[in-house]
mmCIF file of C-alpha atoms in Angstrom:
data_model
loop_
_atom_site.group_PDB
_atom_site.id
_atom_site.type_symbol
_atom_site.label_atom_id
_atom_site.label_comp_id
_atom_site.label_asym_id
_atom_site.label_seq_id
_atom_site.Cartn_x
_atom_site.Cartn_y
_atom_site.Cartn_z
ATOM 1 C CA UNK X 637 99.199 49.134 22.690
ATOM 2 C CA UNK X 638 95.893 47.232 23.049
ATOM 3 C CA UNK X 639 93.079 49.126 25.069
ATOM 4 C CA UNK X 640 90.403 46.559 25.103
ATOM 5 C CA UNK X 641 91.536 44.222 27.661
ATOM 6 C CA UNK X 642 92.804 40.741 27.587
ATOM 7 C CA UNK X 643 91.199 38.026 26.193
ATOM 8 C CA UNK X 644 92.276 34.177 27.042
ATOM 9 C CA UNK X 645 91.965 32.033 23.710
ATOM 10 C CA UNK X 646 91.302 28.612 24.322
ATOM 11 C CA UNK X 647 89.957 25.119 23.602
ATOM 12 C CA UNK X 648 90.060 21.555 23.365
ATOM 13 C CA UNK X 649 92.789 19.631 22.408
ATOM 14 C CA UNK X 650 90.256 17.505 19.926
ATOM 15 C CA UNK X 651 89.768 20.347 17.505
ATOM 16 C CA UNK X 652 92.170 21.201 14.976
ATOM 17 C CA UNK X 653 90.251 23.049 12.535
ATOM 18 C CA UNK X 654 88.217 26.039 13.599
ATOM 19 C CA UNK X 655 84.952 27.254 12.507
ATOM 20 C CA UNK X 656 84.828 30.284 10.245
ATOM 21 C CA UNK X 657 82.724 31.885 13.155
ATOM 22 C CA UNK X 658 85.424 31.518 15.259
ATOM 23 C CA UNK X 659 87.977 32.547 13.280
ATOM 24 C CA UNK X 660 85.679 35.585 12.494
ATOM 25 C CA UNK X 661 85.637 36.043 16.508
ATOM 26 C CA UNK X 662 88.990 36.008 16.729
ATOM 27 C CA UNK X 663 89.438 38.439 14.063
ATOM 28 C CA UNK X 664 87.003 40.859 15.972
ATOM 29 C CA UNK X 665 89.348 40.431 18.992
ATOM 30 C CA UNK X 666 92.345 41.681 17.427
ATOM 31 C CA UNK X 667 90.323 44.147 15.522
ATOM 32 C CA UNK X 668 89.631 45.251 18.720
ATOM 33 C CA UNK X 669 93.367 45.982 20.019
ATOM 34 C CA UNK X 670 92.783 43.514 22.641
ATOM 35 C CA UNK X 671 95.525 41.728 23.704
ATOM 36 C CA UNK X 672 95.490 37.833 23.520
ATOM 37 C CA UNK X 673 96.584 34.741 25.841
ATOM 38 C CA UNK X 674 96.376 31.999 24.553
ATOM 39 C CA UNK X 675 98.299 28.095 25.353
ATOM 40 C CA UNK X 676 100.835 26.178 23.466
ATOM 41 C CA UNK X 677 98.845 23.015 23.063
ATOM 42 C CA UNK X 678 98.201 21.097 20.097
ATOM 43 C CA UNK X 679 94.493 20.954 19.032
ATOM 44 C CA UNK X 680 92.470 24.591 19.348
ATOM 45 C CA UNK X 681 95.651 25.999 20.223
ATOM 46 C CA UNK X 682 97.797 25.526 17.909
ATOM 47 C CA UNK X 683 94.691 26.500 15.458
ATOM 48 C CA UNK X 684 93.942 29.889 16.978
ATOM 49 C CA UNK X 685 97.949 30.640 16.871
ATOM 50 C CA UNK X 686 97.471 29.916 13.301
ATOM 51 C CA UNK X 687 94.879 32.545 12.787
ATOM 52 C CA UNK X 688 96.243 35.133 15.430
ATOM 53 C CA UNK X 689 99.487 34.818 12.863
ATOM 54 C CA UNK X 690 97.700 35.435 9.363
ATOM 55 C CA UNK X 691 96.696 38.449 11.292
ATOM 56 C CA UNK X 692 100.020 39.512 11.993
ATOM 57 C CA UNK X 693 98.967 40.484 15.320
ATOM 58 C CA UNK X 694 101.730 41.313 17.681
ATOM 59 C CA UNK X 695 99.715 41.495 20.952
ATOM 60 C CA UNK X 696 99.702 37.831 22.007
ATOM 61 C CA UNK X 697 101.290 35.550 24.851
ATOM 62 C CA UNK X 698 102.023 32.435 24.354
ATOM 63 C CA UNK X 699 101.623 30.226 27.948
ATOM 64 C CA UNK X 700 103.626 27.369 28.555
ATOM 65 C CA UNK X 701 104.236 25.069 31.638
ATOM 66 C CA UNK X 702 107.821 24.848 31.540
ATOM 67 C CA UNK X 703 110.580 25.906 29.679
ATOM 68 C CA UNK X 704 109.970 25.568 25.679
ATOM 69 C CA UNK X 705 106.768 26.112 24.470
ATOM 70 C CA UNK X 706 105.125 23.035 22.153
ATOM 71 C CA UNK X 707 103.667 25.265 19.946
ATOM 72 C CA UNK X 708 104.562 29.046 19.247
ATOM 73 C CA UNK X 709 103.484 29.643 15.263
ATOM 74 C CA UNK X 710 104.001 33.324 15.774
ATOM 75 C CA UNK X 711 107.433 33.083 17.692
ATOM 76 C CA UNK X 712 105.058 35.605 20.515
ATOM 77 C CA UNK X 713 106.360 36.162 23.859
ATOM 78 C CA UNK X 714 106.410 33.649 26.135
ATOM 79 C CA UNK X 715 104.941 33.379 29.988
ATOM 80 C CA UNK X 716 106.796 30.746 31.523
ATOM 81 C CA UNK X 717 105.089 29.106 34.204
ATOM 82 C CA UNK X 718 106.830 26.611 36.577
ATOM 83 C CA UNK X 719 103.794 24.374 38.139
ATOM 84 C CA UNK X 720 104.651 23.127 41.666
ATOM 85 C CA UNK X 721 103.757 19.246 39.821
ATOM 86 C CA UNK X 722 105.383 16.597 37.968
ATOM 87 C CA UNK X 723 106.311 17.356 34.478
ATOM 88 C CA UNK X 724 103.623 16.053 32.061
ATOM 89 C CA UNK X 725 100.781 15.570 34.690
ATOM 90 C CA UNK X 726 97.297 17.486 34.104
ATOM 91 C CA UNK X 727 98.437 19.591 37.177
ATOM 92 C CA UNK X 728 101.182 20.683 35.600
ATOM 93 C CA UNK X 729 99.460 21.859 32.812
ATOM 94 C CA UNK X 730 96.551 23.209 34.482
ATOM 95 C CA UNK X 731 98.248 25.887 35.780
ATOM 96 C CA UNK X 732 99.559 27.757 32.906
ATOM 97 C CA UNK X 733 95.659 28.305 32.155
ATOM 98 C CA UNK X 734 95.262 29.221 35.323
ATOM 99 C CA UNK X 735 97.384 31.712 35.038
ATOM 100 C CA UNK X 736 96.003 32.943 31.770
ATOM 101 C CA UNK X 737 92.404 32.969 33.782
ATOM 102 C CA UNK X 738 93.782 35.334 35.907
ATOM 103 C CA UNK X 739 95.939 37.693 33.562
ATOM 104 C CA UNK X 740 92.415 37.858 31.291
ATOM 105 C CA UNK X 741 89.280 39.923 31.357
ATOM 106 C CA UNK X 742 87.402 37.833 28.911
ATOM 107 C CA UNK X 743 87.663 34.544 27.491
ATOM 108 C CA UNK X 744 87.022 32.846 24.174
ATOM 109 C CA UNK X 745 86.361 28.931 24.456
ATOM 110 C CA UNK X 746 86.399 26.540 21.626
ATOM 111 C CA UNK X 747 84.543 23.558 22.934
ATOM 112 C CA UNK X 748 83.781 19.926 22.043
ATOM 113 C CA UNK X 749 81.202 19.653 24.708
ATOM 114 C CA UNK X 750 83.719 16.821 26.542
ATOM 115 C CA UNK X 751 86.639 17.948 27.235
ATOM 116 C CA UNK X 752 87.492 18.926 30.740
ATOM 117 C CA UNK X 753 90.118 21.575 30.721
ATOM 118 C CA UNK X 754 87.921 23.746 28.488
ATOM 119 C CA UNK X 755 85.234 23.761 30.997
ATOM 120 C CA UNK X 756 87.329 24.306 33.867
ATOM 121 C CA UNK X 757 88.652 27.272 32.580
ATOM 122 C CA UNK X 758 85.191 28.481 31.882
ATOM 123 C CA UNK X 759 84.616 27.955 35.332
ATOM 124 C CA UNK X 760 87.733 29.763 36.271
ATOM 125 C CA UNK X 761 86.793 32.868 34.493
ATOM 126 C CA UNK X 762 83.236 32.120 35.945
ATOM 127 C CA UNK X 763 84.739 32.549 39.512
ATOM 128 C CA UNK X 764 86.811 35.639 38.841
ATOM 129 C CA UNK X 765 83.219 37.004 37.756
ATOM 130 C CA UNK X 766 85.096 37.182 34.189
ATOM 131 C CA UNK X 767 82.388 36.680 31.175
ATOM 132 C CA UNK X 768 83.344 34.128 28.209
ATOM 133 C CA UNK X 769 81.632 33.353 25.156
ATOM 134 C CA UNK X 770 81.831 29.371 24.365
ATOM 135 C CA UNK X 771 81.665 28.022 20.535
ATOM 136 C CA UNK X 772 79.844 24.016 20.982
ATOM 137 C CA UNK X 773 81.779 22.982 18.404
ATOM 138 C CA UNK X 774 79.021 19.990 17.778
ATOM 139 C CA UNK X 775 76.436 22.988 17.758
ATOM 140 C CA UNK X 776 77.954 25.331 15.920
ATOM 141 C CA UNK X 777 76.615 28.062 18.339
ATOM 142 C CA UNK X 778 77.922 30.464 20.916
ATOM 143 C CA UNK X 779 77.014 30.248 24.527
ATOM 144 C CA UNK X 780 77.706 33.224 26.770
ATOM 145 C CA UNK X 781 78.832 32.101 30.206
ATOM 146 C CA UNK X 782 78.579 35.199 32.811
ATOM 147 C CA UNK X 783 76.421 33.705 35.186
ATOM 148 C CA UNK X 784 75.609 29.941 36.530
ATOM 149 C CA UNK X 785 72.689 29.912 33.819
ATOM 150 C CA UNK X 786 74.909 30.269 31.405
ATOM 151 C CA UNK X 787 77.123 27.843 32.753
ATOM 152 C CA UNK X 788 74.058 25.189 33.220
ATOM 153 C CA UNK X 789 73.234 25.795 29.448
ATOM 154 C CA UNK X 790 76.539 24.688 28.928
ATOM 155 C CA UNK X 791 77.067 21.779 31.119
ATOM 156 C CA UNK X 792 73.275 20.304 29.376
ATOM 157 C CA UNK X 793 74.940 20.466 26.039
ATOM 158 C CA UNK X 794 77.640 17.211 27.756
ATOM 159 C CA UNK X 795 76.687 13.851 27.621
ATOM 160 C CA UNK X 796 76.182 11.409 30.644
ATOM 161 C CA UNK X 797 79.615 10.052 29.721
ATOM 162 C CA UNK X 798 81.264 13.407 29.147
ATOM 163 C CA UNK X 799 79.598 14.070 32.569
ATOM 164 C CA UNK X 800 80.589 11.379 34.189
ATOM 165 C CA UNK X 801 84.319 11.806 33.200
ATOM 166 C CA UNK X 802 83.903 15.611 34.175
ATOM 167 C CA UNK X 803 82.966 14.688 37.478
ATOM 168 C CA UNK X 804 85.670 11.935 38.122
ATOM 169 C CA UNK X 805 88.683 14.644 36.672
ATOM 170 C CA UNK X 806 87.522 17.960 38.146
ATOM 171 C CA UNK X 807 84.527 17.482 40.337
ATOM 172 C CA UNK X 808 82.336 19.462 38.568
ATOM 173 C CA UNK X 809 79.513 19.112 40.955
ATOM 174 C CA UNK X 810 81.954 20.677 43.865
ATOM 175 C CA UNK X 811 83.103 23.203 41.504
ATOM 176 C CA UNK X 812 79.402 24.275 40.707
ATOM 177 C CA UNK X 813 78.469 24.187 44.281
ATOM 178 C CA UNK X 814 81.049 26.558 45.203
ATOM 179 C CA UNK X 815 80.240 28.307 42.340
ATOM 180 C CA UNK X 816 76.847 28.415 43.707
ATOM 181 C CA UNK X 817 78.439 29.413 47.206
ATOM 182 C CA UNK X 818 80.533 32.676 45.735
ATOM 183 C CA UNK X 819 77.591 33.654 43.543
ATOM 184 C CA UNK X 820 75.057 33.211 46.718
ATOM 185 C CA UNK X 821 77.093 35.033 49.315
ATOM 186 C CA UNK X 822 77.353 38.484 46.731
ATOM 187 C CA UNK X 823 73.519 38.807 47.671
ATOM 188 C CA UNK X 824 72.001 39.921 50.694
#
């Protein structure tokens, strides 16, 4: 029975192939006894199932919006979620990572410094005042995200496009702000 906590395994759809320090991370994790959540994308997903099942590890839920997971390499199981939004839309996939925000006490992001869904669950964890450690895949570096400076560090590694396009999908700028808001109104 893992006694570590949860930790939510994710990243972006663009990356098939992980870094050895990843993989190495992931190892850790499991090493650990912690149990895992992680989605049933393709891209990172499908790539950190592949790993989480050369370990043999048992302690790992698979999230799906829906009824059939895409992607279940370890036949793990599953946490159905049924999204309150068309079939197929980001919506309706957004929320089965919303629910693994909530059901973790860590996260692990794999990270092409563009894409959107990534971040936002970054910033989901972020505003459950849950810590996550980010692999720039470009970088090849970790960034630990447990406060908005972390989070900033982050958000300079994007482009003005990847910014742009962040801003348009999930209003990053709001998000920050009430971010910002949360973090402001702990302190007296």
């Amino acid at each position: 029975m893992p006694t570590s906590g949860t930790v939510f395994i994710a990243g972006s759809i663009a990356i098939s192939r992980l870094h050895p320090v990843v993989c190495d991370r992931i190892t850790n994790a499991v090493d650990r006894d912690m149990a895992v959540v992680v989605g049933d994308a393709d891209g990172a997903d499908t790539a950190i199932q592949r790993v989480l099942a050369d370990l043999q590890t048992a302690s790992v839920t698979v999230y799906c919006s829906g009824d059939k997971p895409r992607n279940n390499i370890g036949d793990w199981p599953v946490e159905h979620i049924y999204p309150d939004a068309p079939s197929g839309t980001r919506r309706w996939f957004t929320a089965k990572d919303l629910a693994m925000a909530e059901a973790a006490d860590y996260g692990l992001m794999i990270w092409d410094s563009r894409s959107t869904g990534t971040l936002s669950n970054v910033i989901e964890l972020l505003g459950a005042n849950k810590k996550s450690v980010v692999f720039v895949n470009k970088n090849k570096e970790f960034v630990r995200v447990s406060d908005l400076d972390g989070l900033d560090r982050l958000i300079a590694m994007m482009s003005a496009t990847a910014r742009d396009k962040a801003e348009q999908k999930i209003r990053l700028t709001n998000k920050i702000s009430a971010l910002r808001h949360q973090q402001g109104a702990l302190t007296f």
